[in-house]
């Protein structure tokens, strides 16, 4: 458990509440996103085939936590760092931008069509889908690994939960890069894990490839 979680528990126990933060405001979020869009796209769709990750529809708790981690240099990334310095992104703005991005609607899965949808309506729905191409690998083997080791945190459909990120609909090359960082201990996956004991540490290249291949099938809403 993190220090601030202890503090909050302590405060809750004393009947005190957290200091009130300004309610997240989507319009302010959209303004802030003007800066982020240069790399992550106008709708947070990401870019350059995953050099810039997709942020749209990501879990709000996860987005906030990562911005704080970039700011504190707990997560090291040179392109991101200047945009999270206090001068650029004060804490109050983190609420606004994270809420804006979490609510930015790109679909990860193929849309559901109604019988009444004509060709144009279907086309418009398709344009909101960020389609991650299938990647090579043994999907069935990847599914078995994912279901035994990842599903409890990242969800059956790779949808994520609170500060655990959605993996479905994220660029494969980006996920692969992060897995490499976790395996090398250059990014921390689970703060309770001892260094070098990451849940991903024991996986071979082929097993990672298979899990990533499985994750790309979740885009199709299977
Ligand atoms: C100069 C390009 C650039 C700009 C501008 C930029 N980012 Fe990023 N961002 C990146 C890169 C590159 C990464 C991937 C870091 C990595 O590989 O670890 C990233 C990663 C992230 C992540 C982590 C995503 C994940 O799935 O873990 C978040 C959140 C994020 N950026 C939010 C923002 C926000 C909010 C802004 C605007 C205030 C912003 N970024 C501006 C380049 C940029
Ligand atoms: C105990 C819960 C837990 C388990 C089990 C788990 N993860 Fe995670 N995962 C997380 C958390 C929490 C993060 C965010 C880490 C951070 O704060 O930087 C994360 C982040 C990631 C990321 C980075 C995503 C991004 O947008 O940057 C990838 C990739 C990932 N996990 C893959 C996996 C895979 C594959 C497995 C199964 C082998 C797995 N995880 C098992 C909790 C878990």
CSV table of C-alpha atoms in Angstrom, one decimal, residues 9-202:
chain,number,residue,atom,x,y,z
A,9,UNK,CA,-7.3,5.7,5.3
A,10,UNK,CA,-6.1,7.5,8.4
A,11,UNK,CA,-8.1,10.5,7.4
A,12,UNK,CA,-11.2,8.5,6.6
A,13,UNK,CA,-10.8,6.8,10.0
A,14,UNK,CA,-10.7,10.2,11.7
A,15,UNK,CA,-13.9,11.2,9.8
A,16,UNK,CA,-12.0,13.8,7.8
A,17,UNK,CA,-12.4,14.0,4.0
A,18,UNK,CA,-10.0,14.7,1.3
A,19,UNK,CA,-9.4,18.3,0.3
A,20,UNK,CA,-12.0,19.2,-2.3
A,21,UNK,CA,-10.6,19.3,-5.9
A,22,UNK,CA,-12.3,21.4,-8.6
A,23,UNK,CA,-14.8,19.2,-10.4
A,24,UNK,CA,-13.3,18.0,-13.6
A,25,UNK,CA,-14.3,20.1,-16.6
A,26,UNK,CA,-14.3,18.7,-20.1
A,27,UNK,CA,-14.0,22.0,-21.8
A,28,UNK,CA,-10.8,22.9,-19.8
A,29,UNK,CA,-9.6,19.3,-20.6
A,30,UNK,CA,-10.1,19.9,-24.3
A,31,UNK,CA,-8.1,23.1,-24.1
A,32,UNK,CA,-5.2,21.4,-22.3
A,33,UNK,CA,-5.4,18.6,-24.9
A,34,UNK,CA,-4.3,21.1,-27.5
A,35,UNK,CA,-0.8,20.6,-26.3
A,36,UNK,CA,-1.0,16.8,-26.0
A,37,UNK,CA,-2.6,16.5,-29.5
A,38,UNK,CA,0.7,17.3,-31.2
A,39,UNK,CA,1.7,13.8,-30.3
A,40,UNK,CA,-1.3,11.9,-29.0
A,41,UNK,CA,-3.8,13.2,-31.6
A,42,UNK,CA,-6.9,15.5,-31.4
A,43,UNK,CA,-9.0,12.7,-29.9
A,44,UNK,CA,-6.3,11.0,-28.0
A,45,UNK,CA,-6.0,8.3,-30.6
A,46,UNK,CA,-2.2,8.2,-30.4
A,47,UNK,CA,0.0,8.1,-33.4
A,48,UNK,CA,3.0,7.0,-35.4
A,49,UNK,CA,2.0,3.4,-35.0
A,50,UNK,CA,2.3,3.4,-31.3
A,51,UNK,CA,5.3,5.6,-30.7
A,52,UNK,CA,2.6,7.8,-29.1
A,53,UNK,CA,0.1,5.6,-27.2
A,54,UNK,CA,-3.6,5.9,-27.5
A,55,UNK,CA,-5.1,7.7,-24.5
A,56,UNK,CA,-8.8,8.0,-25.6
A,57,UNK,CA,-11.1,5.8,-23.5
A,58,UNK,CA,-8.3,4.8,-21.1
A,59,UNK,CA,-9.3,4.5,-17.4
A,60,UNK,CA,-9.4,7.9,-15.7
A,61,UNK,CA,-7.7,6.6,-12.6
A,62,UNK,CA,-4.8,5.1,-14.6
A,63,UNK,CA,-4.3,8.3,-16.7
A,64,UNK,CA,-4.1,10.4,-13.5
A,65,UNK,CA,-1.7,8.1,-11.9
A,66,UNK,CA,0.6,8.0,-14.9
A,67,UNK,CA,0.7,11.8,-15.2
A,68,UNK,CA,1.7,12.0,-11.5
A,69,UNK,CA,4.3,9.3,-12.1
A,70,UNK,CA,5.8,11.2,-15.1
A,71,UNK,CA,5.8,14.4,-13.0
A,72,UNK,CA,7.5,12.7,-10.0
A,73,UNK,CA,9.9,10.9,-12.4
A,74,UNK,CA,8.7,7.6,-11.1
A,75,UNK,CA,8.1,6.8,-14.7
A,76,UNK,CA,10.8,8.1,-16.9
A,77,UNK,CA,10.1,9.3,-20.4
A,78,UNK,CA,11.9,12.2,-22.0
A,79,UNK,CA,9.2,13.3,-24.5
A,80,UNK,CA,6.5,13.3,-21.8
A,81,UNK,CA,8.4,14.9,-19.0
A,82,UNK,CA,8.3,18.6,-20.0
A,83,UNK,CA,4.5,18.4,-20.4
A,84,UNK,CA,3.9,17.2,-16.9
A,85,UNK,CA,6.1,19.7,-15.1
A,86,UNK,CA,4.2,21.7,-12.6
A,87,UNK,CA,4.3,24.9,-14.6
A,88,UNK,CA,2.8,23.1,-17.6
A,89,UNK,CA,0.4,20.8,-15.9
A,90,UNK,CA,-0.6,21.8,-12.3
A,91,UNK,CA,-2.4,19.1,-10.3
A,92,UNK,CA,-5.8,20.6,-10.9
A,93,UNK,CA,-5.3,20.3,-14.7
A,94,UNK,CA,-4.5,16.6,-14.3
A,95,UNK,CA,-8.2,16.1,-13.3
A,96,UNK,CA,-9.4,18.0,-16.3
A,97,UNK,CA,-7.2,16.4,-19.0
A,98,UNK,CA,-7.6,12.8,-17.6
A,99,UNK,CA,-11.4,13.2,-17.5
A,100,UNK,CA,-11.4,14.6,-21.1
A,101,UNK,CA,-9.3,11.8,-22.4
A,102,UNK,CA,-11.1,9.0,-20.6
A,103,UNK,CA,-14.3,10.4,-22.1
A,104,UNK,CA,-13.0,10.8,-25.6
A,105,UNK,CA,-14.9,8.3,-27.6
A,106,UNK,CA,-13.0,6.1,-29.9
A,107,UNK,CA,-14.3,2.6,-30.0
A,108,UNK,CA,-11.8,-0.3,-29.5
A,109,UNK,CA,-14.3,-2.8,-30.8
A,110,UNK,CA,-16.4,-3.0,-33.9
A,111,UNK,CA,-19.5,-1.0,-33.4
A,112,UNK,CA,-22.9,-2.6,-33.0
A,113,UNK,CA,-25.0,-1.9,-36.1
A,114,UNK,CA,-28.7,-1.6,-35.9
A,115,UNK,CA,-30.8,-3.0,-38.7
A,116,UNK,CA,-32.0,0.5,-39.4
A,117,UNK,CA,-28.4,1.8,-39.9
A,118,UNK,CA,-27.8,2.6,-43.6
A,119,UNK,CA,-24.4,2.4,-45.3
A,120,UNK,CA,-23.5,6.0,-44.3
A,121,UNK,CA,-24.4,5.5,-40.6
A,122,UNK,CA,-22.3,2.3,-40.6
A,123,UNK,CA,-19.4,4.2,-42.2
A,124,UNK,CA,-19.6,7.0,-39.6
A,125,UNK,CA,-19.6,4.4,-36.8
A,126,UNK,CA,-16.6,2.7,-38.3
A,127,UNK,CA,-14.6,5.9,-38.4
A,128,UNK,CA,-14.7,6.1,-34.6
A,129,UNK,CA,-13.0,2.7,-34.3
A,130,UNK,CA,-9.3,2.6,-33.7
A,131,UNK,CA,-8.5,-0.5,-35.5
A,132,UNK,CA,-5.4,-2.2,-34.3
A,133,UNK,CA,-4.2,-4.7,-36.9
A,134,UNK,CA,-3.9,-8.4,-35.9
A,135,UNK,CA,-0.4,-9.2,-34.8
A,136,UNK,CA,1.3,-12.5,-35.5
A,137,UNK,CA,1.4,-15.3,-33.0
A,138,UNK,CA,-0.5,-18.2,-31.5
A,139,UNK,CA,-3.7,-16.6,-30.3
A,140,UNK,CA,-5.0,-19.7,-28.4
A,141,UNK,CA,-1.7,-20.0,-26.5
A,142,UNK,CA,-1.7,-16.3,-25.8
A,143,UNK,CA,-5.3,-16.4,-24.5
A,144,UNK,CA,-4.4,-19.2,-22.1
A,145,UNK,CA,-1.4,-17.3,-20.7
A,146,UNK,CA,-3.4,-14.0,-20.5
A,147,UNK,CA,-6.2,-15.7,-18.7
A,148,UNK,CA,-4.0,-17.3,-16.2
A,149,UNK,CA,-1.7,-14.3,-15.4
A,150,UNK,CA,-3.3,-11.1,-16.5
A,151,UNK,CA,-7.0,-11.3,-16.5
A,152,UNK,CA,-7.5,-10.6,-12.8
A,153,UNK,CA,-6.1,-7.1,-13.2
A,154,UNK,CA,-6.6,-6.2,-16.8
A,155,UNK,CA,-10.0,-7.8,-17.3
A,156,UNK,CA,-11.4,-10.6,-19.5
A,157,UNK,CA,-11.6,-8.2,-22.5
A,158,UNK,CA,-8.5,-6.2,-21.7
A,159,UNK,CA,-10.7,-3.4,-20.5
A,160,UNK,CA,-8.8,-2.5,-17.4
A,161,UNK,CA,-10.1,-1.2,-14.1
A,162,UNK,CA,-9.4,2.0,-12.0
A,163,UNK,CA,-5.6,2.4,-12.1
A,164,UNK,CA,-5.0,-0.8,-14.1
A,165,UNK,CA,-4.9,0.1,-17.8
A,166,UNK,CA,-7.0,-1.0,-20.6
A,167,UNK,CA,-4.8,-3.0,-23.0
A,168,UNK,CA,-7.3,-3.8,-25.7
A,169,UNK,CA,-7.2,-1.3,-28.5
A,170,UNK,CA,-3.7,-0.1,-27.6
A,171,UNK,CA,-1.0,-0.2,-30.2
A,172,UNK,CA,0.8,-3.5,-30.2
A,173,UNK,CA,4.3,-1.9,-30.6
A,174,UNK,CA,3.6,0.4,-27.6
A,175,UNK,CA,2.5,-2.5,-25.4
A,176,UNK,CA,5.6,-4.5,-26.4
A,177,UNK,CA,7.9,-1.6,-25.5
A,178,UNK,CA,6.3,-1.3,-22.1
A,179,UNK,CA,6.6,-5.1,-21.5
A,180,UNK,CA,10.3,-4.8,-22.3
A,181,UNK,CA,10.7,-2.0,-19.8
A,182,UNK,CA,8.9,-4.0,-17.1
A,183,UNK,CA,11.1,-7.1,-17.8
A,184,UNK,CA,14.2,-5.0,-17.5
A,185,UNK,CA,12.9,-3.3,-14.3
A,186,UNK,CA,13.0,0.1,-16.0
A,187,UNK,CA,9.3,0.6,-15.4
A,188,UNK,CA,7.5,-0.7,-12.3
A,189,UNK,CA,4.4,-2.9,-13.0
A,190,UNK,CA,3.2,-3.7,-9.6
A,191,UNK,CA,4.5,-1.8,-6.6
A,192,UNK,CA,4.2,-4.8,-4.4
A,193,UNK,CA,6.5,-6.9,-6.6
A,194,UNK,CA,10.2,-7.1,-5.6
A,195,UNK,CA,12.6,-5.8,-8.3
A,196,UNK,CA,13.2,-8.4,-11.0
A,197,UNK,CA,10.1,-10.3,-9.8
A,198,UNK,CA,7.7,-8.7,-12.2
A,199,UNK,CA,4.7,-10.8,-13.3
A,200,UNK,CA,6.1,-10.4,-16.9
A,201,UNK,CA,9.7,-11.3,-16.0
A,202,UNK,CA,9.5,-15.1,-16.7
